[in-house]
mmCIF file of N, CA and C in Angstrom:
data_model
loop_
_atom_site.group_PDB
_atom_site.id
_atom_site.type_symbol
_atom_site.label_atom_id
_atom_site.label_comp_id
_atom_site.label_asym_id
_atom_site.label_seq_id
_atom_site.Cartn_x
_atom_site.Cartn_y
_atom_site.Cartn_z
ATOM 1 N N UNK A 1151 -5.971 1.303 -43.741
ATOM 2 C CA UNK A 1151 -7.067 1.658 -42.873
ATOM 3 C C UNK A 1151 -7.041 3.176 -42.711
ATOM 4 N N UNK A 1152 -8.104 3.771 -42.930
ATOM 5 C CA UNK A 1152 -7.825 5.355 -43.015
ATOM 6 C C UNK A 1152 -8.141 5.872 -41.547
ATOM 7 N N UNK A 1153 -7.415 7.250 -41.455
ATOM 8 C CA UNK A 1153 -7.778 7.432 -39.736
ATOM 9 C C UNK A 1153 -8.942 8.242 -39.776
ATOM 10 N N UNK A 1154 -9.358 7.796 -38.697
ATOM 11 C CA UNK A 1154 -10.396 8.676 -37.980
ATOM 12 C C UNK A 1154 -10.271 10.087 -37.614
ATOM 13 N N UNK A 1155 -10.663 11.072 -38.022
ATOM 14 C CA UNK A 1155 -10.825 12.218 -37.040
ATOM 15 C C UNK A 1155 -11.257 12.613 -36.203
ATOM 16 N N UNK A 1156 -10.281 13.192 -35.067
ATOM 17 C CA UNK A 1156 -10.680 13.652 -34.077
ATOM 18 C C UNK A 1156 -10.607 14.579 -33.594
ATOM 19 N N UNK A 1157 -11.853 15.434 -32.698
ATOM 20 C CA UNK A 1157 -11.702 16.939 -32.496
ATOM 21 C C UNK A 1157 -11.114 17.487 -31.493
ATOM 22 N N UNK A 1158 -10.350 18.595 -31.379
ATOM 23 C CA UNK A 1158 -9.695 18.205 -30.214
ATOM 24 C C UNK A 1158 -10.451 18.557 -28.854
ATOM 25 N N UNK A 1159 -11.706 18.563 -28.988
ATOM 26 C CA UNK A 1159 -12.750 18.891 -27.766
ATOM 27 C C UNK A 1159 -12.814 17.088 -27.076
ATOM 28 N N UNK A 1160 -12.983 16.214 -28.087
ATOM 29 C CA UNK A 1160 -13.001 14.597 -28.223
ATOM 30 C C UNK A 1160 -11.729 14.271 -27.495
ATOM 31 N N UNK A 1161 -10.258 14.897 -28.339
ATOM 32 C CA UNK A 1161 -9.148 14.285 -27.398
ATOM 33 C C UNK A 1161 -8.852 14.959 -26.114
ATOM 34 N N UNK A 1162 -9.194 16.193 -25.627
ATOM 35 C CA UNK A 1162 -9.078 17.119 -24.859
ATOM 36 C C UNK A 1162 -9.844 16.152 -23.352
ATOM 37 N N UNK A 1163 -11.259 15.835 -23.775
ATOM 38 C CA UNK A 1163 -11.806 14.939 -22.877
ATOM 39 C C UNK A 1163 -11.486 14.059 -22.295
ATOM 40 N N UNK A 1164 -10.807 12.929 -23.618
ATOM 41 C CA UNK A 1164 -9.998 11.889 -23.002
ATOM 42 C C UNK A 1164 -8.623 12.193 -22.168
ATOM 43 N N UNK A 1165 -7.760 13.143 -22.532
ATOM 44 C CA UNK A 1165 -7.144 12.945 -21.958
ATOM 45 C C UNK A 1165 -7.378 13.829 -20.179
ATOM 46 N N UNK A 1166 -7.792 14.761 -20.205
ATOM 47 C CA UNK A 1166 -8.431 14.676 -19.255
ATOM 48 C C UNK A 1166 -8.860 13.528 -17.862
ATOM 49 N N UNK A 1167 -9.615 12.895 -18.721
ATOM 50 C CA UNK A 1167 -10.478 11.564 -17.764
ATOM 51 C C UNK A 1167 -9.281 10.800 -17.603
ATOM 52 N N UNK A 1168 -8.241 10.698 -18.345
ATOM 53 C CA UNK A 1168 -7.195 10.102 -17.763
ATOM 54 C C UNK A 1168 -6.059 10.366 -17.267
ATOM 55 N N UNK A 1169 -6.203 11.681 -16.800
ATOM 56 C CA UNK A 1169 -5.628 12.577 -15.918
ATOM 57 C C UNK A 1169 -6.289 12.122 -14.512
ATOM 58 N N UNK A 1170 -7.973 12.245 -14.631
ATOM 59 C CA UNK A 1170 -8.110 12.177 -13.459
ATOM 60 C C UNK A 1170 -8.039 10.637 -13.098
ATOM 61 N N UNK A 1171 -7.904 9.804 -13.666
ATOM 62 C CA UNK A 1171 -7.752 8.073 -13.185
ATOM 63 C C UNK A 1171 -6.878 8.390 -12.507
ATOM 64 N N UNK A 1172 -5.601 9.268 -13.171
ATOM 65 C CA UNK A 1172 -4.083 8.700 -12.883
ATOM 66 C C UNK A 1172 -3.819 9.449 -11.425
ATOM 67 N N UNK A 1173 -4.616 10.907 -11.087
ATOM 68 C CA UNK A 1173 -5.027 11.546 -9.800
ATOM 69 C C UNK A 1173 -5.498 10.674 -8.684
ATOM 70 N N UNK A 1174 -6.398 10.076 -9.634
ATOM 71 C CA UNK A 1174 -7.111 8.801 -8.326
ATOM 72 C C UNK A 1174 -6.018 7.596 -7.818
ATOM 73 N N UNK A 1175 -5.134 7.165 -8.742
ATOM 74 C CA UNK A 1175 -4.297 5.943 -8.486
ATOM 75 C C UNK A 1175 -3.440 6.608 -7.392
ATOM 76 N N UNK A 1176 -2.559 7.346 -7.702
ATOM 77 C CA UNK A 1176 -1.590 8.027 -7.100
ATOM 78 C C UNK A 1176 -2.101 8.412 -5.606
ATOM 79 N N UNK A 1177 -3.684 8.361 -5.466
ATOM 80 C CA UNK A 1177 -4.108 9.138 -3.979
ATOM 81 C C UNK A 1177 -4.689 7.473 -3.391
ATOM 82 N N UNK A 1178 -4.553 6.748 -4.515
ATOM 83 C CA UNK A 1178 -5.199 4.992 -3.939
ATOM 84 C C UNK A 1178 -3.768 4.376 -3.008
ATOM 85 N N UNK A 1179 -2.294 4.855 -4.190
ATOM 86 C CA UNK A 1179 -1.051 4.518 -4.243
ATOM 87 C C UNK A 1179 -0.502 4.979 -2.377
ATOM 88 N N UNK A 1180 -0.792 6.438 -2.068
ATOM 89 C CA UNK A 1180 -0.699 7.189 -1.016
ATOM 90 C C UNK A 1180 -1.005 6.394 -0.120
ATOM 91 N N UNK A 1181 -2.515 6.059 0.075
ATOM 92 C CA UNK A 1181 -3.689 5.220 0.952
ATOM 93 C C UNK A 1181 -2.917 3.789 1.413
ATOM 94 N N UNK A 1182 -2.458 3.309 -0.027
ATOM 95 C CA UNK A 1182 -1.833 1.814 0.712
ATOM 96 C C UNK A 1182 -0.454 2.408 0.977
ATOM 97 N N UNK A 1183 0.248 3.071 0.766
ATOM 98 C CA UNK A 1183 1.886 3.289 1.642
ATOM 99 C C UNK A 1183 1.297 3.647 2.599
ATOM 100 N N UNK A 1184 0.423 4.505 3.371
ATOM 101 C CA UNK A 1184 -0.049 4.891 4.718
ATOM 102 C C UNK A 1184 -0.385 3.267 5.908
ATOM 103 N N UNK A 1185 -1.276 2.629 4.884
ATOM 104 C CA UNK A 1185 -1.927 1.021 5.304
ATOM 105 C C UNK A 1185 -0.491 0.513 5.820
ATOM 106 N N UNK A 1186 0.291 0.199 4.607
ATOM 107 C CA UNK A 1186 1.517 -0.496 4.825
ATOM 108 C C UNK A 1186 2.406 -0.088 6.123
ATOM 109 N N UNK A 1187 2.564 1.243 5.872
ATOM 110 C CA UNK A 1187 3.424 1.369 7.331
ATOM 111 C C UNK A 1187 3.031 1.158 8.337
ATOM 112 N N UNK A 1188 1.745 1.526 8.499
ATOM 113 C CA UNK A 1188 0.796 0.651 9.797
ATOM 114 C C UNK A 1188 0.783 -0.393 10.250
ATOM 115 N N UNK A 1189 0.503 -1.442 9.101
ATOM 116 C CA UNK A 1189 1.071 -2.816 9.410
ATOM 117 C C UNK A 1189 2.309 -3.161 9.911
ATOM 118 N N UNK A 1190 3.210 -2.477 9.511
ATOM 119 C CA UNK A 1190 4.526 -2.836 9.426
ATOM 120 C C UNK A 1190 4.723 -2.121 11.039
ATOM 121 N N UNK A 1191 4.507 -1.309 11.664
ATOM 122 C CA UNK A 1191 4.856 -0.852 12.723
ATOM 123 C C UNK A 1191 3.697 -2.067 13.500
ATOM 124 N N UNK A 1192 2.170 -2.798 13.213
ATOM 125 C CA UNK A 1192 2.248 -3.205 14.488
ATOM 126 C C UNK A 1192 2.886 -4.536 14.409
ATOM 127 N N UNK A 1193 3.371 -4.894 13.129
ATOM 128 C CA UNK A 1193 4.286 -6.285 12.990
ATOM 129 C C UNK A 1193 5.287 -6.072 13.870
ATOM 130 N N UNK A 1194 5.801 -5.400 13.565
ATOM 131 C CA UNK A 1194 7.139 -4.445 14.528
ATOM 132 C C UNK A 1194 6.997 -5.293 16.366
ATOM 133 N N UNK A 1195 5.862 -4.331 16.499
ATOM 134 C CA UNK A 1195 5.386 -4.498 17.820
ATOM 135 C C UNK A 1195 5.196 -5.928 18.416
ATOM 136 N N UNK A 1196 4.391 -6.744 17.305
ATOM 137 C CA UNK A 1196 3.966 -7.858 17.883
ATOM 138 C C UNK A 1196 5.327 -8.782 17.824
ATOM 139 N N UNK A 1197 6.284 -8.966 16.702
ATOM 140 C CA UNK A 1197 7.695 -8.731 16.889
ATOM 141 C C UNK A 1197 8.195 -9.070 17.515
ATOM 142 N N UNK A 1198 8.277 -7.921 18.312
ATOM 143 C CA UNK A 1198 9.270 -7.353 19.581
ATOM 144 C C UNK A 1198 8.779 -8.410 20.718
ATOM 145 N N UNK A 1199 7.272 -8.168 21.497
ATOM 146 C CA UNK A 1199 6.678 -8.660 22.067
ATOM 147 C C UNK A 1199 6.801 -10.289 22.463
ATOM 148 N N UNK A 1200 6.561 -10.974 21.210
ATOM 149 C CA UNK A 1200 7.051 -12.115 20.663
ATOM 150 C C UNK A 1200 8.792 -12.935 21.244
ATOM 151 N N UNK A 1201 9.337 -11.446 21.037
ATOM 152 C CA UNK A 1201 11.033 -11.952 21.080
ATOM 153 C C UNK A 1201 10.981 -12.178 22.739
ATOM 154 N N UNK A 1202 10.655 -10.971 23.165
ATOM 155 C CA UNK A 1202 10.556 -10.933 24.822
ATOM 156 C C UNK A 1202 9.808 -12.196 25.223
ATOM 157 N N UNK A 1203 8.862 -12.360 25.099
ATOM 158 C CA UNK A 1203 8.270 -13.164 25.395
ATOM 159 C C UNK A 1203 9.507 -15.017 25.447
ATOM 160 N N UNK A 1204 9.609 -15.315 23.928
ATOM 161 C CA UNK A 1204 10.761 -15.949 23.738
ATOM 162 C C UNK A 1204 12.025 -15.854 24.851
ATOM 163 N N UNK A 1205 12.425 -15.206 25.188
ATOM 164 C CA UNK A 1205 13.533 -14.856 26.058
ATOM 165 C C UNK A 1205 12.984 -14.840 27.275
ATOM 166 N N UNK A 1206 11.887 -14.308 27.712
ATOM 167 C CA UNK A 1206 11.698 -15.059 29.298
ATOM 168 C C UNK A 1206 11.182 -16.696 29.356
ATOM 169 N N UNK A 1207 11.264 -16.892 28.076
ATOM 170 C CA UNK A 1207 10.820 -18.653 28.146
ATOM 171 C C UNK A 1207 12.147 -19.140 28.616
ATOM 172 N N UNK A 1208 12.853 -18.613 27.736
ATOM 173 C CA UNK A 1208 14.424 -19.086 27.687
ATOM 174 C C UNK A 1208 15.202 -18.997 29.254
ATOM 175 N N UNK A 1209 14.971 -17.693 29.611
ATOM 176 C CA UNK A 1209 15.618 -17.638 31.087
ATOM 177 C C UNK A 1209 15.039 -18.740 32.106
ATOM 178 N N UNK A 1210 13.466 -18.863 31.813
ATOM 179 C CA UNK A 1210 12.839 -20.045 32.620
ATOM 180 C C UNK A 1210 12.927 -21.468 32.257
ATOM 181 N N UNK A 1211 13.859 -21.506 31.133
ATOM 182 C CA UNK A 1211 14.011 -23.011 30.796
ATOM 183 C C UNK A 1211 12.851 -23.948 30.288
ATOM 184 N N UNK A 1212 11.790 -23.084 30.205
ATOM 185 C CA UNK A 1212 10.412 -23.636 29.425
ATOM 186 C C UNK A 1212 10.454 -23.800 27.709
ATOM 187 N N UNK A 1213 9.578 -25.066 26.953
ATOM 188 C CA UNK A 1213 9.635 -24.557 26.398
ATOM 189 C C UNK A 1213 8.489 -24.566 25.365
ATOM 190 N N UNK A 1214 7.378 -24.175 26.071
ATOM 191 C CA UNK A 1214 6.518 -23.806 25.258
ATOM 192 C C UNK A 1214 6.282 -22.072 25.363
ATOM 193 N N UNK A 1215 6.012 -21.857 23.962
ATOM 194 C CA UNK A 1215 5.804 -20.253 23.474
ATOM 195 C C UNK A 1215 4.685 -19.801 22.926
#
């Protein structure tokens, strides 16, 4: 199969455009570690909340939660 030629204005482009995908992933990548820790801190919270909650059931000998 013989190769194709290509100019390097042609590969210059491509790689380019996939420069900028890989710009975009990395700032998508950023976006969800930001999301994630968010979640994770109000999991945290609700958590915590949760446990307390649990533990004054417990001191009151109840046991619905």
């Amino acid at each position: 199969m013989p190769e194709e030629e290509v100019s390097v204005e042609e590969a210059l482009a491509v790689a380019q455009r996939a420069l900028a995908k890989t710009v975009g992933i990395e700032e998508d990548i950023s976006d969800l570690k930001d999301e994630t820790a968010e979640l994770r801190s109000r999991l945290d919270e609700v958590e915590r909340r949760l446990s307390k909650q649990e533990a004054l059931a417990d001191e009151e000998g109840g046991d619905d939660v």
